[in-house]
């Protein structure tokens, strides 16, 4: 950020939807010190720099050693023996042009600390932590300690005696439409029943737009008591005027103040431990002592415990037991203490990614005052990553070998490292999570051996808005394929990485590339996808080929991870999300009451006018069957499509809508404005006047039905925004160049004839979607119009004229293409019609562009957790208790770990199966003749004692007892029934059997996976 208050919205686009402008302006004044540039320190620094503070100083006195390369992604082998901070400076500085990054190689002292608002210590001694925290606490400097040792991590925050949290959770203030307010003490507010209110007892709210009981609009925020999901009580309203209609009630977010103890005091207070894995409560209380004990051990021995050293583990345990004479824990997890000792020299990228993501999020809280800080300790461990069986690792086998993986070998041993390097993994997606996973893969050495391989695919190209969180990309990479650039960046980190980069979308069309042989050669799949459809499809392919899947996702500061293990855990499964959240069509068309409604309406207008109609014109000239196919859609829809098509082909001077000049485009935009914001509203009010009542005698315009008013065009107002955008977009679809010159457009407008309008009594306006559907019946007038259009469109001269149109795909991130100009103007004008508060461009872009909020901190943490599960998969863990799914909500540092859901068991013919089980049948071996359908049925009977009564291929019915098909090959039956040839790459057919009633007693049965070799 070049100046305070000026935010680069193109760069910070997705993060702005997480933090908001005010929080980011506060961050832009903050100077942050990150001490220690090993793996954890560089992870924190990377995330903080991407977030957009004013400056970051990285401090480290030490020189790079081999073990650093296990997790310090900006160090190379050529940096060995050089200062870690200075070696990292260039790469860190390149992450964000708006943040000043500097390096310090001198020891920390109080004078240096005074230059910063936030200080983060990593790789530090307990005495330094106490000393510098005391100084920061007394000087108003926010202080954070982050530490990782092997498979364990620690985080501590001290934000001073009185830290103000301006927004505790970052959620948008709740609001609701009002149905009625009683005159009573206390008054009861009843909200409309279109959705439940989200208020809670003690919430403070304010009122606006209330008619009748207008006193509510001017009172101070009032505390409420919830009655039920649609109503709540407020103060005394008995002396207020009678409520008439309308009104909105909105939550007022309340700041809070927190008091923090110094580290020295907090060490003795176990109540300050934030427990995240409730099965490990005792372990984390023990780790609180064990980390202190480690500091004591290092101070005495001047080194960390040796890997797998029994004597060092005994010594560490003795210190913990001594510390517990004061702490008085009822139970010490001695095994955890010993394991910490065995692995303390470990330096693991996934652990550093997780703790580093959390620590950077706490820095953001300290700088912005947004979200509730960690109060005050957090411990984490992933000891389940170690072998489930008693391993044979010895102190000698884990000694440093002078390789980039020394920090990982110190935990898992050399044999496991070799196994990691042999892995063949498929990474789907090279966006935010994909970049973080790729980085971790490189540091871990996944697929970096001679036999190993990483295949990555991502169809997207790099955009400027990606740079804020997809840290492998730089500004010079904009426009290049994500997968190729990410692969190149990762090879810079670890030149041994074997990577094949693709730009394919993962869907049925790419199964020729990602076929049976491809999946059969994999060890696992990692999904870094941003949509449900792709996740479900990939999960299905993994189940089909019996491959494990690592899955993770983020939404702003929320994140989740899931591991799918063949025959052990429940697959990701089909999309069960409800579509009930959609906006009813009648609401969009006539009765909007929230800005989301007007923005969706504007987006629908954009798609219809500038994309769908031009696409229909293109199809009309390309496809001779287009008209007939459209007629099959139903009269109403066909009339809309074909009417729009004809209008786009007929020139304006002969009654159509096809422009021949820029002036025609301006004229069209002005007339469209009049139709949408004046004529349509007048027609609605003609059908339902402001004083209209329902059959029950109640006001029609009340609750969620806001009474609109027509607008009168004013060229000297924001009305011109619509004209400029609409005219330019209309010109683009016809290949006509426009202008932004408002003066010349106003001059053209003076010559535009706007037809007069008189509302019609014959117009029927539907009140519900159900009513709209029920009245979709045959209409003689519509049929006559369709016949007329069909005749016009079948003219040979029309077909031969070939009129080109250019459909526009909506692109929200280009500020010069008029797309968002149109959406903002169209939506806010409609909001003005209905007295809905307008939305600025940023909010409009987020809603209409369906932007997924994103921030680097959550992404890093999620990728770290996914890679911890990867360790377990490579280990070959078979106990479901070893695996973890995770959900994190970082605004309040709420993190929950749980065991994955076991695979559901079902019975067929008294035998148990899960969705992972199948009946594998090799249909053709070594060039022999393919199995017939009859032979397949006999094979299933002989092998599994099950009698097939019906057989399906997708929705196609292959067999219901037809004897003539039994002599045909299975593939011939499939081809005959589907009327499609089986693609050459299709080496596996998934057939769904149905068995005889006495054998099949459940809805689910194993799939027959039929191999065509």
Coordinates of N, CA and C in Angstrom, one line a residue, residues 419-496:
X419 N 10.9 -44.0 0.9 CA 9.5 -44.3 0.5 C 8.8 -43.1 0.0
X420 N 9.0 -41.9 0.7 CA 8.4 -40.7 0.3 C 8.8 -40.3 -1.1
X421 N 10.1 -40.5 -1.4 CA 10.7 -40.1 -2.7 C 10.2 -41.0 -3.8
X422 N 9.7 -42.2 -3.5 CA 9.2 -43.1 -4.5 C 7.7 -42.9 -4.8
X423 N 7.0 -42.1 -4.1 CA 5.6 -41.9 -4.3 C 5.3 -41.3 -5.6
X424 N 4.1 -41.7 -6.1 CA 3.5 -41.1 -7.3 C 2.2 -40.5 -6.9
X425 N 2.1 -39.2 -7.0 CA 0.9 -38.5 -6.5 C 0.3 -37.6 -7.6
X426 N -1.0 -37.4 -7.6 CA -1.7 -36.6 -8.5 C -2.2 -35.4 -7.7
X427 N -1.8 -34.2 -8.1 CA -2.2 -33.0 -7.5 C -3.2 -32.3 -8.4
X428 N -4.4 -32.1 -8.0 CA -5.5 -31.5 -8.8 C -5.7 -30.1 -8.3
X429 N -5.2 -29.1 -9.0 CA -5.4 -27.7 -8.6 C -4.1 -27.1 -8.2
X430 N -3.7 -26.0 -8.8 CA -2.5 -25.3 -8.5 C -2.8 -23.9 -8.1
X431 N -3.9 -23.7 -7.4 CA -4.3 -22.4 -6.9 C -3.7 -22.2 -5.5
X432 N -4.5 -21.6 -4.6 CA -3.9 -21.2 -3.3 C -3.5 -22.4 -2.5
X433 N -4.4 -23.4 -2.3 CA -4.0 -24.6 -1.5 C -3.0 -25.4 -2.4
X434 N -3.2 -25.4 -3.7 CA -2.3 -26.2 -4.5 C -0.9 -25.7 -4.4
X435 N -0.7 -24.4 -4.4 CA 0.7 -23.8 -4.2 C 1.3 -24.3 -2.9
X436 N 0.5 -24.2 -1.8 CA 1.0 -24.5 -0.5 C 1.3 -26.0 -0.4
X437 N 0.5 -26.9 -1.0 CA 0.8 -28.3 -1.0 C 2.0 -28.6 -1.8
X438 N 2.2 -27.9 -3.0 CA 3.3 -28.1 -3.8 C 4.6 -27.8 -3.1
X439 N 4.6 -26.7 -2.3 CA 5.7 -26.2 -1.5 C 6.1 -27.3 -0.5
X440 N 5.0 -27.8 0.2 CA 5.3 -28.9 1.2 C 5.8 -30.1 0.6
X441 N 5.3 -30.5 -0.6 CA 5.7 -31.7 -1.3 C 7.2 -31.6 -1.6
X442 N 7.7 -30.4 -2.1 CA 9.1 -30.2 -2.4 C 10.0 -30.3 -1.2
X443 N 9.5 -29.7 -0.1 CA 10.3 -29.8 1.2 C 10.4 -31.2 1.7
X444 N 9.3 -31.9 1.6 CA 9.2 -33.3 2.1 C 10.0 -34.3 1.2
X445 N 10.1 -33.9 -0.1 CA 10.7 -34.8 -1.1 C 9.8 -35.8 -1.7
X446 N 8.5 -35.5 -1.6 CA 7.5 -36.4 -2.2 C 7.7 -36.5 -3.7
X447 N 7.9 -37.7 -4.1 CA 8.1 -38.0 -5.5 C 9.4 -37.5 -6.1
X448 N 10.4 -37.2 -5.2 CA 11.6 -36.6 -5.7 C 12.7 -37.7 -6.0
X449 N 12.4 -38.9 -5.8 CA 13.3 -40.0 -6.2 C 13.2 -40.4 -7.6
X450 N 14.1 -41.3 -8.0 CA 14.1 -41.8 -9.4 C 12.8 -42.4 -9.8
X451 N 12.1 -43.1 -8.9 CA 10.9 -43.8 -9.2 C 9.6 -42.9 -9.0
X452 N 9.9 -41.7 -8.3 CA 8.7 -40.9 -7.9 C 8.3 -39.9 -9.0
X453 N 7.1 -39.4 -8.8 CA 6.5 -38.5 -9.8 C 5.3 -37.7 -9.2
X454 N 5.2 -36.4 -9.5 CA 4.1 -35.6 -9.2 C 3.5 -35.2 -10.5
X455 N 2.2 -35.5 -10.7 CA 1.5 -35.0 -11.9 C 0.5 -33.9 -11.3
X456 N 0.5 -32.7 -11.9 CA -0.3 -31.6 -11.5 C -1.1 -31.1 -12.7
X457 N -2.4 -30.9 -12.4 CA -3.2 -30.3 -13.5 C -4.0 -29.1 -12.9
X458 N -4.1 -28.1 -13.7 CA -4.9 -26.9 -13.4 C -5.2 -26.2 -14.8
X459 N -6.4 -26.0 -15.1 CA -6.7 -25.4 -16.4 C -6.6 -23.8 -16.4
X460 N -6.5 -23.2 -15.2 CA -6.5 -21.8 -15.1 C -5.2 -21.1 -15.4
X461 N -5.3 -19.8 -15.7 CA -4.1 -19.0 -15.9 C -4.0 -18.0 -14.8
X462 N -2.8 -17.5 -14.5 CA -2.6 -16.6 -13.4 C -3.2 -15.3 -13.6
X463 N -3.9 -14.8 -12.6 CA -4.5 -13.4 -12.6 C -3.8 -12.6 -11.5
X464 N -4.0 -11.3 -11.6 CA -3.3 -10.5 -10.6 C -3.9 -10.7 -9.2
X465 N -5.2 -11.0 -9.1 CA -5.8 -11.2 -7.8 C -5.3 -12.5 -7.2
X466 N -4.7 -13.4 -7.9 CA -4.1 -14.6 -7.3 C -2.8 -14.3 -6.5
X467 N -2.1 -13.2 -6.8 CA -0.8 -13.0 -6.2 C -0.8 -12.9 -4.7
X468 N -1.9 -12.5 -4.1 CA -2.0 -12.2 -2.7 C -2.0 -13.4 -1.8
X469 N -2.2 -14.6 -2.4 CA -2.3 -15.8 -1.6 C -1.6 -17.0 -2.3
X470 N -1.5 -17.0 -3.6 CA -0.8 -18.1 -4.3 C 0.6 -17.7 -4.5
X471 N 1.4 -18.0 -3.5 CA 2.7 -17.4 -3.3 C 3.8 -17.9 -4.2
X472 N 3.5 -18.9 -5.0 CA 4.5 -19.3 -6.0 C 4.5 -18.4 -7.3
X473 N 3.5 -17.5 -7.4 CA 3.4 -16.7 -8.6 C 3.8 -15.3 -8.3
X474 N 4.4 -14.6 -9.4 CA 4.8 -13.2 -9.3 C 4.1 -12.5 -10.4
X475 N 4.2 -11.2 -10.4 CA 3.5 -10.3 -11.4 C 3.9 -10.7 -12.8
X476 N 5.2 -11.0 -13.0 CA 5.6 -11.4 -14.4 C 5.0 -12.7 -14.9
X477 N 4.3 -13.4 -14.0 CA 3.7 -14.7 -14.4 C 2.2 -14.5 -14.8
X478 N 1.7 -13.3 -14.7 CA 0.3 -13.1 -15.0 C 0.0 -13.5 -16.5
X479 N -1.0 -14.3 -16.7 CA -1.4 -14.8 -18.0 C -0.8 -16.1 -18.3
X480 N 0.1 -16.7 -17.5 CA 0.7 -18.0 -17.8 C -0.1 -19.1 -17.1
X481 N 0.1 -20.3 -17.5 CA -0.6 -21.4 -16.9 C -0.2 -21.6 -15.4
X482 N -1.1 -21.8 -14.5 CA -0.7 -22.0 -13.1 C 0.1 -23.2 -12.9
X483 N -0.3 -24.3 -13.5 CA 0.4 -25.6 -13.2 C 1.9 -25.5 -13.7
X484 N 2.2 -24.9 -14.8 CA 3.5 -24.8 -15.3 C 4.4 -23.9 -14.4
X485 N 3.8 -22.7 -14.1 CA 4.6 -21.8 -13.2 C 4.9 -22.4 -11.8
X486 N 3.8 -23.0 -11.3 CA 4.0 -23.6 -9.9 C 5.0 -24.7 -10.0
X487 N 5.0 -25.5 -11.0 CA 6.0 -26.6 -11.2 C 7.4 -26.0 -11.2
X488 N 7.6 -25.0 -12.0 CA 8.9 -24.3 -12.1 C 9.4 -23.8 -10.8
X489 N 8.5 -23.1 -10.1 CA 8.9 -22.5 -8.8 C 9.3 -23.6 -7.8
X490 N 8.6 -24.7 -7.8 CA 8.8 -25.8 -6.9 C 10.2 -26.5 -7.2
X491 N 10.5 -26.6 -8.5 CA 11.8 -27.2 -8.9 C 12.9 -26.3 -8.4
X492 N 12.7 -25.0 -8.3 CA 13.7 -24.0 -7.7 C 13.9 -24.4 -6.3
X493 N 12.9 -24.7 -5.6 CA 13.0 -25.1 -4.1 C 13.8 -26.4 -4.0
X494 N 13.4 -27.4 -4.8 CA 14.0 -28.7 -4.7 C 14.2 -29.2 -6.2
X495 N 15.4 -29.1 -6.7 CA 15.7 -29.5 -8.1 C 15.5 -31.0 -8.4
X496 N 15.4 -31.8 -7.3 CA 15.1 -33.2 -7.6 C 13.7 -33.6 -7.8

